[in-house]
Amino acid sequence: MASPKHIGYAFLLEDSSGENVFTPEDLSPEQLEFMRVTREFVSKDFEPVRHDLEKLDRDLLRATLQKAGEAGLFMIQIPEEYGGMGLDLLSQMVVIESIAPTGGFSVAYGVQTGIGSEPILFFGTDDQKQRYLPRLATGEMIGAYGLTEPGSGSDALAARSTAVLSSDQTHYVLNGSKIFISNGGIADLFIIFAKVDGQHFTAFLVERDTPGFQVGGEEAKLGIKSSSTTALTFQDMKVPRENLLGEIGKGHKIALNILNVGRLKLGMGVVGGMKDALGRSVRYALQRKQFGKALVEFPLIQQKLAQIAACTYASESAAYRTAGSINQIIEDRSESESASLDKTLATLEEFSGECAINKVFDSECLAVAADEAVQIHGGYGFCEEYRVEATYRDARIARIYEGTNEINRLFIAGNLLKRTQTGRLALLQAIQQAQKAVLERLPDPPADSSPLGDILTAIPNAKRIFHLLVGLVSQKFLPNMEKIADEQEIMAAFADLIIQIYVLESITLRAVKRIRQGDPRSGLHQTVVRYQAIECFEKIDQLANRLIDSVFRDDARLTHRAIVRKWSHWPHLNRVELGRALARECIAAEGYPFVVQ
Ligand SMILES: Cc1cc2nc3c(=O)[nH]c(=O)nc-3n(C[C@H](O)[C@H](O)[C@H](O)COP(=O)(O)OP(=O)(O)OC[C@H]3O[C@@H](n4cnc5c(N)ncnc54)[C@H](O)[C@@H]3O)c2cc1C
């Protein structure tokens, strides 16, 4: 039986301790070295050409990617036998976070090291790996990933592109088109999905110079302008049989598994973007004076800085917690390379819920952070000369790709229910315990007088509210439980409750770990946790009441609301004082005050 820390969504069932969560402060010196190398690349090789890249100069984009390759930034996850460094997921995460402030360039980087190469790494034959991975590792070859079609985006498996085996059985003939393909204008190698005989969804490796393959013009986009985004068309395109990736009819395994890790990486990138926006906002507010004072002296500006810092801390804590859990399981490399890759895929699937949680929460935090960064800059924030203007535009795509946030919310809740129904997750027992607590009027857990003890005591109550609501709402749908999936508003509300619980617990456990380890900045960790906890508690109350009101009427509605009210006696937290205290630290640090280096 797998231990709870090896099980996705286990955080909803058990009370985790601060000892077993991974936090950014746990990064090793070697992992942090990648942060330094990446920052050096950004300042030396990216910043001087940033302005020109924003006009989408494909040659310059390629050349700058080449430099990232020379700095070793594409090699991290690729095994040594294929020309890479064979390092862990956390090392890759650190680079993604550090490269994020480059906006569109970070998208090109992310495709190269993620969806443009991981399908080969995880599903390729040895021959395919030998042919492509060493060149992808150096940047000699640029990769892209073609899944979306004009008629199928969220419903990606409804693709219409086809592949037919030639009569001499040497190659497949592909016909169809793709749209919105990142790196499309600069890539040499494309992972293309098409249906064999119009039925079996399958992936293929397609080189750019393949006859019949055509790359369309660049999309004129709202943001991430330095990245290339094009359509692709293929007309009677002959793809050698040995370039079929994975198995016929199993393309969905590739598409879905690669998306899992992509969602986590997106979350980590967002953290880097928010830190950058906060630093720029603090520095601007320090030098800009109005009414004879620097902007940082105004409490309303301080609250905005606090909010960006708290969002960043929350996203960072959740993303490193998830990455750390996954990394810990896959790091046991005592087995063969292929067994280790299978284990990585299985672990990513196990934690697919947590990956989606990060994608949704972090991308929505970035939206708030980018918006407030512009507001702090006033009219200048609306002008291209100031970087936050681009941050605001670049942020928007994070809620659309890697699965829209609507699709991810449906996935978070749907996946949980599916695992519960199949017995993979012991949620039914937790639901029964919550119901018992109501019927038998069990006493509340004893108060905890340790630092953050009030929040630690509140977390199990938040989970109890969730268990109770899942039980009550599910019963309402009996005997056709699966019909809940059609009630998208309910599913999304459950997803949001799950997200808030994960975030609340991740930030609290991170701070508890800092306190236990005697971190001199543990007071600051407590401040940010208390500040962010206010938002978590408010959202949990709002979501719980909204769920009850939309499913129940009359007495049942009032009874359920009363139970939730009893369990939601959250600690008293003063947002004004906490926000001002947090802002002071941001101002003193001239940016994000929790920097690890
Ligand atoms: C800049 C950019 C880069 C991209 N890069 C790549 C790439 O490299 N490779 C690639 O393959 N794709 C890429 N994409 C495509 C991206 O993944 C899709 O745009 C995304 O999956 C959404 O699909 P869609 O645009 O067709 O929107 P649709 O699926 O049409 O969705 C439109 C709206 O309807 C909602 N919706 C859809 N279905 C449901 C449902 N069942 N229930 C409730 N709401 C629903 C969506 O959430 C969304 O709000 C990129 C897109 C952009 C804009």
XYZ file of C-alpha atoms and ligand atoms in Angstrom:
650
model
C 0.000 0.000 0.000
C 1.440 3.379 -1.003
C 2.091 5.766 1.856
C -0.229 8.798 1.966
C 2.540 11.117 0.834
C 2.696 9.079 -2.378
C -0.999 9.568 -3.101
C -2.480 12.453 -5.039
C -5.133 14.478 -3.144
C -3.971 12.838 0.137
C -3.760 16.340 1.624
C -7.558 16.372 1.718
C -7.654 13.327 3.959
C -4.781 13.613 6.369
C -3.244 16.260 8.570
C 0.165 16.820 7.029
C 3.080 17.961 9.130
C 5.513 20.730 8.265
C 8.378 18.239 8.177
C 7.310 16.444 5.037
C 6.506 19.394 2.789
C 9.171 20.610 0.429
C 9.731 24.368 0.540
C 11.920 26.725 -1.512
C 14.205 26.994 1.523
C 14.991 23.286 1.065
C 16.574 23.778 -2.366
C 20.126 22.438 -2.453
C 23.177 24.581 -3.327
C 23.400 22.704 -6.655
C 19.771 23.502 -7.475
C 20.289 27.137 -6.513
C 23.313 27.277 -8.785
C 20.933 26.832 -11.726
C 19.061 29.873 -10.495
C 22.285 31.873 -10.618
C 23.258 30.587 -14.082
C 19.792 31.368 -15.431
C 19.758 34.877 -13.978
C 23.176 35.489 -15.498
C 21.878 34.316 -18.886
C 18.866 36.628 -18.553
C 20.916 39.699 -17.693
C 23.802 39.034 -20.123
C 22.152 37.440 -23.130
C 18.468 38.276 -22.941
C 18.163 41.823 -21.574
C 20.303 43.489 -24.293
C 18.006 42.081 -27.017
C 14.710 42.143 -25.127
C 13.338 45.111 -27.007
C 14.155 43.637 -30.438
C 12.770 40.250 -29.450
C 9.433 41.878 -28.610
C 9.122 42.685 -32.336
C 9.448 38.958 -32.984
C 12.674 38.651 -34.879
C 12.784 34.901 -35.595
C 16.536 34.840 -36.290
C 17.237 36.692 -33.080
C 14.901 34.399 -31.151
C 16.731 31.374 -32.504
C 20.115 32.900 -31.745
C 19.087 33.748 -28.180
C 17.708 30.254 -27.665
C 21.016 28.956 -28.967
C 22.778 30.918 -26.223
C 20.444 29.431 -23.612
C 21.438 26.038 -25.013
C 25.128 26.925 -24.726
C 24.540 27.909 -21.092
C 23.280 24.352 -20.525
C 19.709 25.399 -19.822
C 18.128 22.799 -22.146
C 20.083 19.854 -20.774
C 18.813 19.626 -17.246
C 16.226 16.866 -17.547
C 17.668 15.031 -20.541
C 19.603 11.916 -19.431
C 23.391 11.951 -19.746
C 23.395 9.163 -22.346
C 21.447 11.500 -24.648
C 23.690 14.499 -24.126
C 21.978 16.025 -21.114
C 22.700 16.307 -17.414
C 19.989 13.931 -16.192
C 19.095 16.111 -13.234
C 15.968 16.284 -11.143
C 12.641 18.023 -11.586
C 13.433 20.658 -8.973
C 16.536 21.828 -10.857
C 14.325 22.283 -13.909
C 11.738 24.151 -11.837
C 14.313 26.589 -10.521
C 15.358 27.486 -14.059
C 11.759 27.930 -15.165
C 11.087 30.286 -12.295
C 14.205 32.319 -13.030
C 13.621 32.601 -16.759
C 9.951 33.588 -16.397
C 10.530 37.368 -16.352
C 11.624 37.100 -20.001
C 7.928 36.827 -21.002
C 7.514 35.399 -24.498
C 11.089 34.115 -24.523
C 10.277 31.957 -21.504
C 7.453 30.410 -23.531
C 9.916 29.448 -26.270
C 12.225 28.043 -23.574
C 9.366 26.187 -21.894
C 8.299 24.530 -25.143
C 11.852 23.443 -25.902
C 12.389 21.804 -22.510
C 8.789 20.708 -22.006
C 6.195 19.802 -24.594
C 8.748 19.982 -27.436
C 11.089 17.350 -25.993
C 9.434 15.493 -23.094
C 7.203 13.347 -25.338
C 10.397 11.930 -26.907
C 12.071 11.561 -23.526
C 9.147 9.658 -22.034
C 7.679 7.828 -25.028
C 10.412 7.689 -27.683
C 12.301 4.589 -28.790
C 16.027 4.494 -28.126
C 16.610 5.301 -31.792
C 14.315 8.343 -31.627
C 16.032 9.530 -28.456
C 19.477 9.097 -30.013
C 18.397 10.986 -33.109
C 16.753 13.963 -31.451
C 17.485 14.438 -27.758
C 21.195 15.347 -28.057
C 20.342 18.069 -30.579
C 17.429 19.355 -28.492
C 19.720 19.368 -25.446
C 22.156 21.797 -27.062
C 19.627 23.947 -28.885
C 20.959 22.864 -32.268
C 17.396 21.696 -32.829
C 14.276 23.555 -31.654
C 11.122 21.645 -30.807
C 7.382 22.351 -30.997
C 4.191 20.523 -30.097
C 1.164 20.421 -32.390
C -2.005 19.292 -30.646
C -4.562 22.087 -31.061
C -6.551 22.306 -34.296
C -8.917 24.969 -35.624
C -11.910 22.853 -34.558
C -10.477 21.212 -31.437
C -8.844 23.081 -28.562
C -10.091 22.065 -25.135
C -11.569 18.960 -26.771
C -8.146 18.075 -28.150
C -8.887 14.412 -28.722
C -11.513 15.410 -31.311
C -8.688 16.240 -33.735
C -9.461 15.812 -37.434
C -5.924 15.408 -38.783
C -5.447 11.959 -40.249
C -2.609 9.510 -40.834
C -2.747 6.546 -43.207
C -0.051 3.892 -43.584
C 1.317 3.775 -47.133
C 0.702 0.648 -49.209
C 4.403 -0.282 -49.012
C 4.170 0.226 -45.212
C 7.238 2.490 -45.099
C 5.570 5.734 -44.064
C 2.388 7.417 -42.884
C 0.634 10.006 -45.018
C -0.638 12.877 -42.873
C -3.292 15.411 -43.814
C -4.687 18.147 -41.638
C -3.809 21.325 -39.813
C -2.848 22.722 -36.430
C -3.252 26.140 -34.932
C -1.579 28.285 -32.223
C 1.654 26.288 -32.229
C 4.327 27.880 -30.052
C 7.807 27.887 -31.652
C 6.027 27.085 -34.945
C 8.033 29.668 -36.897
C 11.440 28.564 -35.611
C 11.183 24.859 -34.823
C 12.985 22.054 -36.640
C 11.062 19.209 -35.059
C 7.316 18.997 -34.397
C 5.394 16.507 -32.326
C 2.181 16.209 -34.309
C -0.986 14.412 -33.284
C -3.197 12.801 -35.926
C -5.687 9.948 -36.097
C -4.488 6.786 -37.805
C -7.224 5.779 -40.261
C -9.237 8.703 -38.923
C -9.759 6.881 -35.609
C -6.680 6.115 -33.547
C -5.191 9.214 -31.941
C -1.423 8.967 -32.378
C 1.723 11.126 -32.129
C 4.349 11.540 -34.857
C 7.755 13.191 -35.063
C 7.827 15.525 -38.048
C 10.897 17.348 -39.302
C 10.385 20.794 -40.706
C 11.683 20.048 -44.211
C 9.262 17.147 -44.733
C 7.562 17.614 -48.142
C 3.909 18.609 -47.725
C 4.552 20.382 -44.407
C 3.855 24.098 -44.265
C 4.263 26.631 -41.476
C 1.773 29.512 -41.504
C 2.329 33.176 -40.705
C 2.759 34.524 -37.200
C -0.331 35.243 -35.101
C -0.586 38.888 -34.028
C -1.008 38.348 -30.292
C -2.028 40.333 -27.212
C 1.094 39.312 -25.300
C 4.155 37.018 -25.220
C 5.023 38.785 -28.447
C 8.610 37.581 -28.546
C 7.396 33.993 -28.922
C 6.492 32.504 -32.271
C 2.912 31.205 -32.667
C 1.822 29.815 -36.020
C -0.579 27.480 -37.746
C 0.735 24.351 -39.466
C -0.712 22.522 -42.427
C 0.175 19.141 -43.854
C -0.932 17.892 -47.202
C -0.044 14.335 -48.169
C 2.953 14.688 -45.867
C 5.044 11.529 -45.741
C 6.314 10.726 -42.267
C 8.672 7.719 -41.997
C 7.117 4.835 -40.096
C 9.971 4.934 -37.562
C 8.811 8.439 -36.583
C 5.605 7.191 -35.027
C 5.926 8.158 -31.348
C 4.609 5.748 -28.722
C 1.824 3.415 -29.764
C -0.935 3.704 -32.346
C -4.111 4.883 -30.642
C -2.245 5.875 -27.454
C -1.569 9.507 -28.365
C -3.876 10.614 -25.566
C -1.440 9.105 -23.050
C 1.295 11.351 -24.424
C -0.905 14.439 -24.685
C -2.383 14.131 -21.193
C 0.767 13.074 -19.335
C 2.840 15.858 -20.818
C 0.138 18.341 -19.856
C 0.395 17.315 -16.181
C 3.967 18.394 -15.762
C 3.362 21.366 -18.081
C 0.738 22.670 -15.665
C 3.111 22.494 -12.732
C 5.862 24.174 -14.724
C 3.458 26.912 -15.742
C 2.705 27.501 -12.070
C 6.396 27.758 -11.286
C 6.967 30.192 -14.130
C 4.180 32.369 -12.825
C 6.017 32.654 -9.500
C 9.029 34.137 -11.275
C 6.782 36.578 -13.136
C 5.148 37.744 -9.904
C 8.459 38.275 -8.126
C 9.602 40.416 -11.022
C 6.360 42.454 -10.996
C 6.643 42.991 -7.240
C 10.260 44.161 -7.459
C 9.423 46.629 -10.217
C 6.378 47.898 -8.321
C 8.250 48.461 -5.060
C 11.136 50.244 -6.759
C 8.756 52.447 -8.726
C 6.675 53.265 -5.635
C 9.841 54.172 -3.737
C 10.931 56.813 -6.212
C 7.554 58.159 -7.401
C 6.273 61.017 -5.253
C 2.731 62.410 -5.048
C 1.331 64.839 -2.467
C 4.908 65.274 -1.261
C 5.331 61.617 -0.331
C 6.723 58.495 -1.977
C 3.925 56.163 -3.121
C 5.145 53.461 -0.715
C 3.992 55.641 2.172
C 0.326 55.370 1.172
C -1.475 52.513 2.935
C -3.523 51.620 -0.148
C -0.326 51.142 -2.137
C 1.138 49.139 0.744
C -1.875 46.805 0.658
C -1.299 46.212 -3.053
C 2.352 45.348 -2.420
C 1.292 43.031 0.394
C -1.246 41.345 -1.836
C 1.278 40.685 -4.605
C 3.805 39.384 -2.069
C 1.232 37.116 -0.417
C 0.001 35.764 -3.776
C 3.596 35.067 -4.730
C 4.317 33.309 -1.436
C 1.158 31.227 -1.786
C 1.897 30.186 -5.376
C 5.525 29.511 -4.556
C 4.695 27.409 -1.491
C 2.126 25.337 -3.397
C 4.327 24.867 -6.472
C 7.420 23.775 -4.527
C 5.325 21.516 -2.312
C 3.940 19.708 -5.364
C 7.268 19.603 -7.188
C 8.983 18.354 -4.025
C 6.438 15.561 -3.509
C 6.818 14.396 -7.099
C 10.584 14.754 -7.052
C 10.972 12.785 -3.851
C 9.194 9.796 -5.344
C 10.970 9.806 -8.685
C 14.405 10.547 -7.278
C 14.960 6.940 -6.294
C 16.976 6.187 -9.398
C 18.153 2.762 -8.374
C 16.248 1.218 -11.239
C 16.930 1.251 -14.994
C 16.423 4.418 -17.029
C 13.218 3.152 -18.657
C 11.738 1.996 -15.335
C 12.621 5.379 -13.900
C 10.840 7.188 -16.761
C 7.761 5.006 -16.270
C 7.838 5.845 -12.576
C 8.061 9.543 -13.371
C 5.021 9.323 -15.634
C 3.052 7.345 -13.056
C 3.956 9.862 -10.354
C 2.958 12.795 -12.525
C -0.368 11.090 -13.169
C -0.821 10.438 -9.452
C -0.312 14.125 -8.734
C -2.215 15.390 -11.785
C -4.786 16.997 -9.462
C -2.121 18.970 -7.614
C -0.513 19.994 -10.932
C -3.869 21.398 -12.093
C -4.387 23.148 -8.732
C -1.116 24.997 -9.236
C -1.989 25.921 -12.803
C -5.314 27.478 -11.879
C -4.336 29.175 -8.637
C -0.974 30.516 -9.779
C -2.205 31.838 -13.133
C -5.043 33.679 -11.366
C -2.626 35.104 -8.808
C -0.476 36.357 -11.665
C -3.507 38.113 -13.144
C -4.057 39.965 -9.864
C -0.361 40.711 -9.404
C 0.089 42.041 -12.948
C -3.052 44.146 -12.667
C -2.012 45.692 -9.350
C 1.527 46.260 -10.629
C 0.081 48.358 -13.465
C -2.139 50.207 -10.980
C 0.827 51.047 -8.757
C 2.562 52.523 -11.810
C -0.505 54.659 -12.620
C -0.483 56.034 -16.191
C 3.114 54.948 -16.698
C 2.010 51.373 -16.123
C -0.129 51.687 -19.233
C 2.875 52.673 -21.359
C 5.280 50.335 -23.106
C 8.292 52.048 -21.611
C 7.556 50.397 -18.271
C 7.909 46.643 -18.119
C 4.722 45.993 -16.178
C 2.745 46.894 -19.302
C 4.144 43.781 -20.996
C 3.736 41.715 -17.799
C 0.035 42.561 -17.807
C -0.399 41.462 -21.435
C 1.860 38.425 -21.103
C 0.000 37.207 -18.014
C -3.274 36.670 -19.857
C -2.279 33.553 -21.757
C -1.513 31.645 -18.534
C -5.241 31.150 -17.945
C -5.801 29.839 -21.479
C -3.124 27.344 -22.457
C -2.041 24.079 -20.780
C -5.806 23.507 -20.529
C -8.015 26.521 -19.840
C -8.750 27.215 -16.184
C -12.337 26.053 -16.723
C -11.139 22.701 -18.052
C -8.613 22.417 -15.214
C -11.271 23.154 -12.575
C -13.520 20.457 -14.030
C -10.534 18.128 -14.016
C -9.585 18.842 -10.383
C -13.052 17.956 -9.088
C -13.858 15.260 -11.663
C -10.594 13.433 -11.090
C -11.193 13.470 -7.334
C -14.692 12.028 -7.686
C -13.485 9.376 -10.101
C -10.727 8.278 -7.721
C -13.226 8.202 -4.869
C -15.715 6.093 -6.825
C -13.061 3.574 -7.838
C -11.757 3.317 -4.272
C -8.380 4.781 -5.184
C -8.890 7.564 -2.642
C -10.453 7.016 0.792
C -12.674 10.097 0.643
C -15.822 8.162 1.590
C -14.415 7.425 5.050
C -13.629 11.107 5.543
C -17.172 12.009 4.473
C -18.603 9.511 6.972
C -16.460 10.954 9.766
C -17.639 14.501 8.977
C -21.261 13.305 9.040
C -20.626 11.540 12.343
C -19.137 14.728 13.763
C -22.393 16.530 12.901
C -24.768 13.850 14.203
C -22.876 13.116 17.397
C -21.976 16.750 18.008
C -18.345 15.839 18.472
C -16.292 18.508 20.235
C -13.979 20.716 18.213
C -10.302 19.736 18.193
C -8.395 21.278 21.132
C -6.854 24.706 20.570
C -3.185 24.768 19.604
C -1.178 27.461 21.357
C 1.959 27.104 19.217
C 2.866 29.844 16.708
C 0.317 29.625 13.871
C -1.521 27.090 16.070
C -4.797 28.936 15.455
C -4.413 28.434 11.705
C -3.235 24.855 12.132
C -6.390 24.155 14.139
C -8.558 25.758 11.472
C -7.223 23.666 8.571
C -8.883 20.369 9.650
C -12.148 22.286 9.980
C -11.807 23.560 6.415
C -11.298 19.951 5.330
C -14.307 18.810 7.384
C -16.473 21.423 5.665
C -15.288 20.097 2.313
C -15.960 16.460 3.277
C -19.405 17.297 4.573
C -20.349 19.236 1.449
C -19.116 16.521 -0.920
C -21.204 14.032 1.042
C -24.333 16.185 1.133
C -24.201 17.204 -2.504
C -23.407 13.660 -3.697
C -26.390 12.272 -1.771
C -28.598 14.776 -3.489
C -27.630 13.266 -6.837
C -28.141 9.611 -5.874
C -28.703 7.205 -7.568
C -27.098 8.998 -10.540
C -23.973 10.316 -8.862
C -22.176 10.734 -12.162
C -24.715 13.452 -13.080
C -22.798 15.832 -10.778
C -20.217 16.113 -13.530
C -22.807 17.929 -15.676
C -23.314 20.533 -12.948
C -20.241 22.537 -13.864
C -20.851 25.290 -11.335
C -20.839 22.725 -8.528
C -17.740 21.027 -9.866
C -15.946 24.359 -10.146
C -16.943 25.324 -6.604
C -15.556 22.031 -5.291
C -12.371 22.624 -7.282
C -12.030 26.076 -5.730
C -12.519 24.659 -2.237
C -9.827 22.064 -2.946
C -7.511 24.801 -4.240
C -7.995 26.996 -1.178
C -7.377 24.104 1.204
C -4.191 23.121 -0.617
C -2.903 26.679 -0.621
C -3.806 27.351 3.007
C -2.079 24.189 4.135
C 0.977 24.699 1.905
C 1.700 28.207 3.203
C 1.097 27.221 6.816
C 3.295 24.137 6.684
C 6.068 26.098 5.009
C 6.037 28.685 7.794
C 5.782 26.010 10.504
C 8.871 24.378 9.044
C 10.703 27.729 9.146
C 9.697 28.195 12.783
C 10.806 24.668 13.743
C 14.122 25.170 11.999
C 14.729 28.408 13.875
C 14.721 30.628 10.790
C 15.393 34.217 11.938
C 12.741 35.350 9.442
C 10.061 33.055 10.800
C 8.108 36.079 12.114
C 7.811 37.349 8.567
C 6.679 33.913 7.388
C 3.936 34.036 10.020
C 2.841 37.483 8.855
C 2.445 36.459 5.232
C 0.626 33.257 6.185
C -1.851 35.179 8.334
C -2.398 37.736 5.582
C -3.031 35.101 2.876
C -5.110 32.957 5.274
C -7.697 35.743 5.445
C -8.357 35.322 1.749
C -8.446 31.520 2.008
C -10.981 31.619 4.860
C -13.160 34.203 3.119
C -13.204 32.131 -0.060
C -13.964 28.893 1.784
C -16.950 30.532 3.518
C -18.202 32.064 0.312
C -17.845 28.850 -1.714
C -19.450 26.682 0.971
C -22.459 28.968 1.302
C -22.792 29.334 -2.448
C -22.778 25.547 -2.850
C -25.395 25.088 -0.134
C -27.625 27.830 -1.524
C -27.526 26.441 -5.036
C -28.281 22.832 -4.063
C -30.553 23.020 -0.990
C -33.713 24.903 -0.035
C -35.659 25.856 3.077
C -34.736 24.059 6.328
C -32.017 21.924 4.778
C -30.290 25.043 3.497
C -30.416 26.739 6.893
C -29.232 23.618 8.751
C -26.254 23.088 6.462
C -25.314 26.747 6.624
C -25.410 26.591 10.432
C -23.051 23.587 10.474
C -20.611 25.345 8.185
C -20.817 28.459 10.359
C -19.990 26.399 13.457
C -16.925 24.882 11.821
C -15.761 28.109 10.303
C -14.843 29.965 13.436
C -11.660 31.179 11.838
C -9.032 33.045 13.854
C -9.382 36.797 14.088
C -6.881 38.308 11.653
C -6.306 42.010 11.045
C -5.743 42.535 7.330
C -4.722 46.170 7.708
C -1.992 45.552 10.267
C -0.733 42.394 8.577
C -0.715 44.044 5.148
C 1.214 47.050 6.381
C 3.760 44.854 8.136
C 4.256 42.727 5.035
C 4.558 45.797 2.813
C 7.270 47.222 5.100
C 9.330 44.088 4.496
C 8.814 44.305 0.723
C 9.906 47.929 0.789
C 12.989 47.150 2.883
C 13.924 44.301 0.519
C 12.977 46.383 -2.560
C 10.982 43.394 -3.738
C 9.984 39.932 -2.628
C 11.313 39.499 0.896
C 11.524 35.687 0.928
C 14.339 35.304 -1.555
C 16.337 32.083 -1.312
C 19.810 32.104 -2.803
C -0.263 31.931 -27.524
C -0.756 30.526 -27.576
C 0.153 29.483 -27.608
C -0.292 28.166 -27.700
N 0.629 27.154 -27.838
C 0.187 25.897 -28.156
C 1.121 24.878 -28.530
O 2.346 25.071 -28.523
N 0.628 23.664 -28.904
C -0.712 23.401 -28.924
O -1.081 22.292 -29.279
N -1.621 24.348 -28.563
C -1.210 25.589 -28.199
N -2.115 26.572 -27.877
C -3.529 26.256 -27.879
C -4.167 26.257 -26.491
O -3.764 25.132 -25.789
C -5.696 26.370 -26.694
O -5.953 27.679 -27.130
C -6.480 26.042 -25.443
O -6.360 24.675 -25.147
C -7.956 26.397 -25.589
O -8.499 25.893 -26.771
P -9.334 26.866 -27.740
O -8.500 28.068 -27.959
O -9.759 26.096 -28.903
O -10.586 27.300 -26.876
P -11.970 26.488 -26.709
O -11.692 25.087 -26.376
O -12.842 26.769 -27.866
O -12.564 27.203 -25.425
C -13.189 28.488 -25.460
C -13.789 28.766 -24.082
O -14.767 27.764 -23.774
C -14.429 27.107 -22.573
N -14.783 25.689 -22.677
C -14.406 24.792 -23.606
N -14.908 23.586 -23.337
C -15.609 23.706 -22.195
C -16.345 22.805 -21.372
N -16.428 21.496 -21.625
N -16.945 23.290 -20.273
C -16.861 24.598 -19.938
N -16.163 25.490 -20.657
C -15.538 25.045 -21.776
C -12.934 27.302 -22.406
O -12.533 27.179 -21.054
C -12.754 28.704 -22.963
O -13.068 29.639 -21.974
C -1.681 27.893 -27.727
C -2.600 28.945 -27.665
C -2.158 30.241 -27.611
C -3.170 31.355 -27.605
